[in-house]
PDB file of C-alpha atoms in Angstrom:
ATOM      1  CA  MET A   3     120.968  89.227 102.845  1.00  0.00           C
ATOM      2  CA  GLY A   4     123.673  91.244 104.575  1.00  0.00           C
ATOM      3  CA  ILE A   5     127.035  89.531 104.126  1.00  0.00           C
ATOM      4  CA  LEU A   6     129.763  91.688 105.634  1.00  0.00           C
ATOM      5  CA  ASN A   7     132.679  89.250 105.640  1.00  0.00           C
ATOM      6  CA  LYS A   8     133.420  85.641 106.536  1.00  0.00           C
ATOM      7  CA  ASP A   9     133.623  86.495 110.246  1.00  0.00           C
ATOM      8  CA  SER A  10     130.576  88.747 110.464  1.00  0.00           C
ATOM      9  CA  VAL A  11     127.355  87.632 108.819  1.00  0.00           C
ATOM     10  CA  ARG A  12     123.816  88.816 109.469  1.00  0.00           C
ATOM     11  CA  ILE A  13     121.037  87.301 107.390  1.00  0.00           C
ATOM     12  CA  GLU A  14     117.736  89.175 107.607  1.00  0.00           C
ATOM     13  CA  GLY A  15     114.341  87.506 107.489  1.00  0.00           C
ATOM     14  CA  LYS A  16     110.871  88.905 108.017  1.00  0.00           C
ATOM     15  CA  TYR A  17     110.569  88.050 111.731  1.00  0.00           C
ATOM     16  CA  ILE A  18     114.016  86.765 112.636  1.00  0.00           C
ATOM     17  CA  TYR A  19     117.616  87.205 111.644  1.00  0.00           C
ATOM     18  CA  LEU A  20     120.572  84.868 111.760  1.00  0.00           C
ATOM     19  CA  ARG A  21     124.111  85.752 112.689  1.00  0.00           C
ATOM     20  CA  PHE A  22     127.181  83.754 113.555  1.00  0.00           C
ATOM     21  CA  LEU A  23     127.309  82.889 117.234  1.00  0.00           C
ATOM     22  CA  GLU A  24     130.004  84.804 119.100  1.00  0.00           C
ATOM     23  CA  GLU A  25     131.562  84.450 122.542  1.00  0.00           C
ATOM     24  CA  LYS A  26     129.259  87.216 123.817  1.00  0.00           C
ATOM     25  CA  ASP A  27     126.293  84.856 123.161  1.00  0.00           C
ATOM     26  CA  ALA A  28     127.450  82.178 125.623  1.00  0.00           C
ATOM     27  CA  GLU A  29     125.232  83.332 128.495  1.00  0.00           C
ATOM     28  CA  ALA A  30     122.135  83.606 126.274  1.00  0.00           C
ATOM     29  CA  MET A  31     122.845  80.138 124.835  1.00  0.00           C
ATOM     30  CA  THR A  32     123.233  78.718 128.345  1.00  0.00           C
ATOM     31  CA  GLN A  33     119.872  80.175 129.370  1.00  0.00           C
ATOM     32  CA  LEU A  34     118.208  78.951 126.155  1.00  0.00           C
ATOM     33  CA  TYR A  35     119.345  75.381 126.764  1.00  0.00           C
ATOM     34  CA  LEU A  36     118.519  75.481 130.479  1.00  0.00           C
ATOM     35  CA  ARG A  37     114.981  76.784 129.780  1.00  0.00           C
ATOM     36  CA  ASN A  38     114.372  74.148 127.133  1.00  0.00           C
ATOM     37  CA  ARG A  39     116.256  71.230 128.641  1.00  0.00           C
ATOM     38  CA  ASP A  40     113.299  68.834 128.828  1.00  0.00           C
ATOM     39  CA  PHE A  41     111.811  70.014 125.528  1.00  0.00           C
ATOM     40  CA  PHE A  42     115.062  69.615 123.566  1.00  0.00           C
ATOM     41  CA  GLN A  43     115.834  66.289 125.259  1.00  0.00           C
ATOM     42  CA  THR A  44     112.874  64.620 123.517  1.00  0.00           C
ATOM     43  CA  TYR A  45     114.706  64.601 120.169  1.00  0.00           C
ATOM     44  CA  SER A  46     118.367  65.098 121.121  1.00  0.00           C
ATOM     45  CA  PRO A  47     121.162  62.830 122.321  1.00  0.00           C
ATOM     46  CA  THR A  48     121.512  62.658 126.104  1.00  0.00           C
ATOM     47  CA  ARG A  49     123.600  65.571 127.305  1.00  0.00           C
ATOM     48  CA  SER A  50     125.921  65.621 130.304  1.00  0.00           C
ATOM     49  CA  GLU A  51     125.231  68.012 133.157  1.00  0.00           C
ATOM     50  CA  SER A  52     128.214  70.124 132.061  1.00  0.00           C
ATOM     51  CA  TYR A  53     126.506  70.776 128.691  1.00  0.00           C
ATOM     52  CA  TYR A  54     124.182  73.206 130.473  1.00  0.00           C
ATOM     53  CA  SER A  55     127.008  75.342 131.868  1.00  0.00           C
ATOM     54  CA  TYR A  56     128.264  78.689 130.646  1.00  0.00           C
ATOM     55  CA  GLU A  57     131.762  77.264 130.213  1.00  0.00           C
ATOM     56  CA  ARG A  58     130.537  74.479 127.931  1.00  0.00           C
ATOM     57  CA  GLN A  59     128.429  76.821 125.807  1.00  0.00           C
ATOM     58  CA  LEU A  60     131.393  79.189 125.489  1.00  0.00           C
ATOM     59  CA  ARG A  61     133.632  76.293 124.342  1.00  0.00           C
ATOM     60  CA  THR A  62     130.937  75.155 121.887  1.00  0.00           C
ATOM     61  CA  ILE A  63     130.752  78.654 120.393  1.00  0.00           C
ATOM     62  CA  GLN A  64     134.551  78.862 120.197  1.00  0.00           C
ATOM     63  CA  HIS A  65     134.661  75.468 118.476  1.00  0.00           C
ATOM     64  CA  GLY A  66     132.049  76.724 116.006  1.00  0.00           C
ATOM     65  CA  MET A  67     134.160  79.785 115.271  1.00  0.00           C
ATOM     66  CA  GLU A  68     137.210  77.576 114.587  1.00  0.00           C
ATOM     67  CA  SER A  69     135.143  75.199 112.421  1.00  0.00           C
ATOM     68  CA  ARG A  70     133.950  78.144 110.333  1.00  0.00           C
ATOM     69  CA  LYS A  71     137.543  79.245 109.699  1.00  0.00           C
ATOM     70  CA  ILE A  72     138.377  75.847 108.210  1.00  0.00           C
ATOM     71  CA  ASP A  73     135.080  75.556 106.288  1.00  0.00           C
ATOM     72  CA  ARG A  74     133.734  72.578 108.290  1.00  0.00           C
ATOM     73  CA  ALA A  75     130.672  74.085 109.995  1.00  0.00           C
ATOM     74  CA  TYR A  76     128.694  77.316 110.286  1.00  0.00           C
ATOM     75  CA  SER A  77     126.825  78.013 113.548  1.00  0.00           C
ATOM     76  CA  PHE A  78     124.182  80.731 113.710  1.00  0.00           C
ATOM     77  CA  GLY A  79     121.986  82.135 116.423  1.00  0.00           C
ATOM     78  CA  ILE A  80     118.321  82.734 115.622  1.00  0.00           C
ATOM     79  CA  PHE A  81     117.335  86.192 116.882  1.00  0.00           C
ATOM     80  CA  LEU A  82     114.008  88.022 116.938  1.00  0.00           C
ATOM     81  CA  ARG A  83     114.182  91.153 114.794  1.00  0.00           C
ATOM     82  CA  GLU A  84     111.981  93.186 117.163  1.00  0.00           C
ATOM     83  CA  THR A  85     113.944  92.500 120.353  1.00  0.00           C
ATOM     84  CA  ASP A  86     117.313  90.945 119.363  1.00  0.00           C
ATOM     85  CA  GLU A  87     116.460  88.061 121.729  1.00  0.00           C
ATOM     86  CA  LEU A  88     118.293  84.800 121.013  1.00  0.00           C
ATOM     87  CA  VAL A  89     115.528  82.202 120.548  1.00  0.00           C
ATOM     88  CA  GLY A  90     117.385  79.344 118.901  1.00  0.00           C
ATOM     89  CA  ASP A  91     120.330  78.121 116.915  1.00  0.00           C
ATOM     90  CA  ILE A  92     120.855  76.585 113.492  1.00  0.00           C
ATOM     91  CA  ASP A  93     123.966  74.943 112.100  1.00  0.00           C
ATOM     92  CA  LEU A  94     125.375  73.731 108.830  1.00  0.00           C
ATOM     93  CA  THR A  95     127.762  70.934 109.862  1.00  0.00           C
ATOM     94  CA  GLY A  96     129.893  68.257 108.293  1.00  0.00           C
ATOM     95  CA  VAL A  97     130.679  70.389 105.259  1.00  0.00           C
ATOM     96  CA  LEU A  98     132.142  68.207 102.508  1.00  0.00           C
ATOM     97  CA  ARG A  99     133.809  69.685  99.443  1.00  0.00           C
ATOM     98  CA  ASP A 100     135.159  68.409  96.131  1.00  0.00           C
ATOM     99  CA  ALA A 101     132.727  66.031  94.401  1.00  0.00           C
ATOM    100  CA  LEU A 102     130.112  66.191  97.204  1.00  0.00           C
ATOM    101  CA  GLN A 103     129.619  69.887  98.104  1.00  0.00           C
ATOM    102  CA  SER A 104     127.180  68.984 100.882  1.00  0.00           C
ATOM    103  CA  CYS A 105     126.440  69.345 104.587  1.00  0.00           C
ATOM    104  CA  TYR A 106     123.851  68.669 107.287  1.00  0.00           C
ATOM    105  CA  VAL A 107     121.468  71.159 108.846  1.00  0.00           C
ATOM    106  CA  GLY A 108     120.353  71.016 112.472  1.00  0.00           C
ATOM    107  CA  TYR A 109     118.416  73.455 114.614  1.00  0.00           C
ATOM    108  CA  SER A 110     116.711  74.156 117.941  1.00  0.00           C
ATOM    109  CA  LEU A 111     114.089  76.764 118.799  1.00  0.00           C
ATOM    110  CA  ASP A 112     112.863  77.883 122.215  1.00  0.00           C
ATOM    111  CA  GLN A 113     109.608  76.055 122.968  1.00  0.00           C
ATOM    112  CA  ALA A 114     107.939  79.382 123.818  1.00  0.00           C
ATOM    113  CA  HIS A 115     108.432  80.454 120.183  1.00  0.00           C
ATOM    114  CA  ASN A 116     107.326  77.259 118.411  1.00  0.00           C
ATOM    115  CA  GLY A 117     104.483  77.480 115.914  1.00  0.00           C
ATOM    116  CA  LYS A 118     105.268  81.014 114.742  1.00  0.00           C
ATOM    117  CA  GLY A 119     107.142  80.109 111.556  1.00  0.00           C
ATOM    118  CA  TYR A 120     110.545  81.154 112.924  1.00  0.00           C
ATOM    119  CA  THR A 121     112.211  77.784 112.357  1.00  0.00           C
ATOM    120  CA  THR A 122     110.926  77.511 108.794  1.00  0.00           C
ATOM    121  CA  GLU A 123     112.204  81.007 108.096  1.00  0.00           C
ATOM    122  CA  ALA A 124     115.575  80.175 109.681  1.00  0.00           C
ATOM    123  CA  VAL A 125     115.933  76.992 107.614  1.00  0.00           C
ATOM    124  CA  LYS A 126     115.112  78.859 104.394  1.00  0.00           C
ATOM    125  CA  LEU A 127     117.652  81.571 105.238  1.00  0.00           C
ATOM    126  CA  VAL A 128     120.442  79.140 106.101  1.00  0.00           C
ATOM    127  CA  VAL A 129     119.752  77.054 102.979  1.00  0.00           C
ATOM    128  CA  ASP A 130     120.024  80.204 100.873  1.00  0.00           C
ATOM    129  CA  PHE A 131     123.336  80.987 102.601  1.00  0.00           C
ATOM    130  CA  GLY A 132     124.577  77.445 101.986  1.00  0.00           C
ATOM    131  CA  PHE A 133     123.714  77.509  98.301  1.00  0.00           C
ATOM    132  CA  ASN A 134     124.551  81.105  97.409  1.00  0.00           C
ATOM    133  CA  HIS A 135     127.546  81.826  99.649  1.00  0.00           C
ATOM    134  CA  LEU A 136     129.074  78.427 100.384  1.00  0.00           C
ATOM    135  CA  ASN A 137     128.312  77.058  96.909  1.00  0.00           C
ATOM    136  CA  LEU A 138     126.879  73.828  98.294  1.00  0.00           C
ATOM    137  CA  HIS A 139     125.037  71.399  96.040  1.00  0.00           C
ATOM    138  CA  ARG A 140     123.056  69.488  98.686  1.00  0.00           C
ATOM    139  CA  ILE A 141     121.896  69.984 102.279  1.00  0.00           C
ATOM    140  CA  VAL A 142     120.676  67.001 104.313  1.00  0.00           C
ATOM    141  CA  ALA A 143     118.588  66.723 107.488  1.00  0.00           C
ATOM    142  CA  GLY A 144     117.659  63.776 109.668  1.00  0.00           C
ATOM    143  CA  VAL A 145     114.526  63.821 111.829  1.00  0.00           C
ATOM    144  CA  MET A 146     112.885  61.246 114.075  1.00  0.00           C
ATOM    145  CA  PRO A 147     109.603  60.105 112.451  1.00  0.00           C
ATOM    146  CA  THR A 148     107.719  61.158 115.595  1.00  0.00           C
ATOM    147  CA  ASN A 149     108.976  64.761 115.320  1.00  0.00           C
ATOM    148  CA  ILE A 150     106.081  65.910 113.129  1.00  0.00           C
ATOM    149  CA  GLY A 151     106.778  69.611 113.692  1.00  0.00           C
ATOM    150  CA  SER A 152     110.341  69.358 112.437  1.00  0.00           C
ATOM    151  CA  LEU A 153     109.293  67.265 109.441  1.00  0.00           C
ATOM    152  CA  ARG A 154     106.763  69.966 108.518  1.00  0.00           C
ATOM    153  CA  VAL A 155     109.391  72.703 108.889  1.00  0.00           C
ATOM    154  CA  LEU A 156     111.732  70.954 106.480  1.00  0.00           C
ATOM    155  CA  GLU A 157     109.019  70.174 103.948  1.00  0.00           C
ATOM    156  CA  LYS A 158     107.839  73.814 104.006  1.00  0.00           C
ATOM    157  CA  ALA A 159     111.455  74.852 103.417  1.00  0.00           C
ATOM    158  CA  GLY A 160     111.619  72.674 100.291  1.00  0.00           C
ATOM    159  CA  PHE A 161     113.278  69.504 101.623  1.00  0.00           C
ATOM    160  CA  GLU A 162     112.155  66.179 100.176  1.00  0.00           C
ATOM    161  CA  LYS A 163     112.087  62.803 101.928  1.00  0.00           C
ATOM    162  CA  GLU A 164     114.672  60.336 100.680  1.00  0.00           C
ATOM    163  CA  GLY A 165     114.363  57.392 103.003  1.00  0.00           C
ATOM    164  CA  LEU A 166     114.769  56.054 106.496  1.00  0.00           C
ATOM    165  CA  ALA A 167     118.075  55.740 108.321  1.00  0.00           C
ATOM    166  CA  ARG A 168     117.416  52.837 110.669  1.00  0.00           C
ATOM    167  CA  LYS A 169     118.647  53.062 114.267  1.00  0.00           C
ATOM    168  CA  ASN A 170     120.598  56.159 113.282  1.00  0.00           C
ATOM    169  CA  VAL A 171     121.082  58.271 116.433  1.00  0.00           C
ATOM    170  CA  LYS A 172     121.090  57.322 120.112  1.00  0.00           C
ATOM    171  CA  ILE A 173     118.386  59.449 121.772  1.00  0.00           C
ATOM    172  CA  ASN A 174     117.730  59.014 125.493  1.00  0.00           C
ATOM    173  CA  GLY A 175     119.603  55.718 125.539  1.00  0.00           C
ATOM    174  CA  LYS A 176     117.765  54.176 122.556  1.00  0.00           C
ATOM    175  CA  TRP A 177     118.855  53.962 118.907  1.00  0.00           C
ATOM    176  CA  GLU A 178     116.214  55.873 116.940  1.00  0.00           C
ATOM    177  CA  ASP A 179     115.291  55.795 113.262  1.00  0.00           C
ATOM    178  CA  HIS A 180     115.548  59.067 111.340  1.00  0.00           C
ATOM    179  CA  VAL A 181     113.779  60.200 108.208  1.00  0.00           C
ATOM    180  CA  GLU A 182     116.428  61.490 105.805  1.00  0.00           C
ATOM    181  CA  LEU A 183     115.476  64.604 103.841  1.00  0.00           C
ATOM    182  CA  SER A 184     117.475  66.768 101.470  1.00  0.00           C
ATOM    183  CA  ILE A 185     117.287  69.857  99.338  1.00  0.00           C
ATOM    184  CA  LEU A 186     119.349  70.422  96.193  1.00  0.00           C
ATOM    185  CA  ASN A 187     120.723  73.679  94.929  1.00  0.00           C
ATOM    186  CA  PRO A 188     118.280  74.622  92.152  1.00  0.00           C
ATOM    187  CA  ASP A 189     121.078  76.342  90.225  1.00  0.00           C
ATOM    188  CA  GLU A 190     122.980  73.059  89.959  1.00  0.00           C
ATOM    189  CA  GLU A 191     120.286  70.471  89.197  1.00  0.00           C
TER     190      GLU A 191
END
């Protein structure tokens, strides 16, 4: 894992690498979300039309950069090692310190790259970062029960099911249940 400093991180995997999203990634993020609008919408909250604009993606990246500075969230792009193409994003959000030392993980991957193991690799890399560099104790994920692919990704990455959060997130105008999964830092069990 190549940690340069708190502002510049590149985490190498076998097929992909993660690095903090930067302002220069706003156009690639805009295109990623435009290409995958319908695909992502299946499991995501309804997004306004402005969400799919360059300006909104730039503001989202800037917000992520500010959140990182105050240790609240860490937003990474998922890039192919062979081509440096941005194919997704993964975030550690809602970082809680003191007695909790926990956060949530969330991710999206370009539909054209699903089924290649990239998301599983990205989750494993970001979990390692969370445990070994942020000193987290616990990372939590919530997934709709119908999102079998995402459930498999998390289980392959070592997450365990904990329960069901009923009517947890409003997706496409309907409150949806979410399976709650977590992984614990093995050095702190």
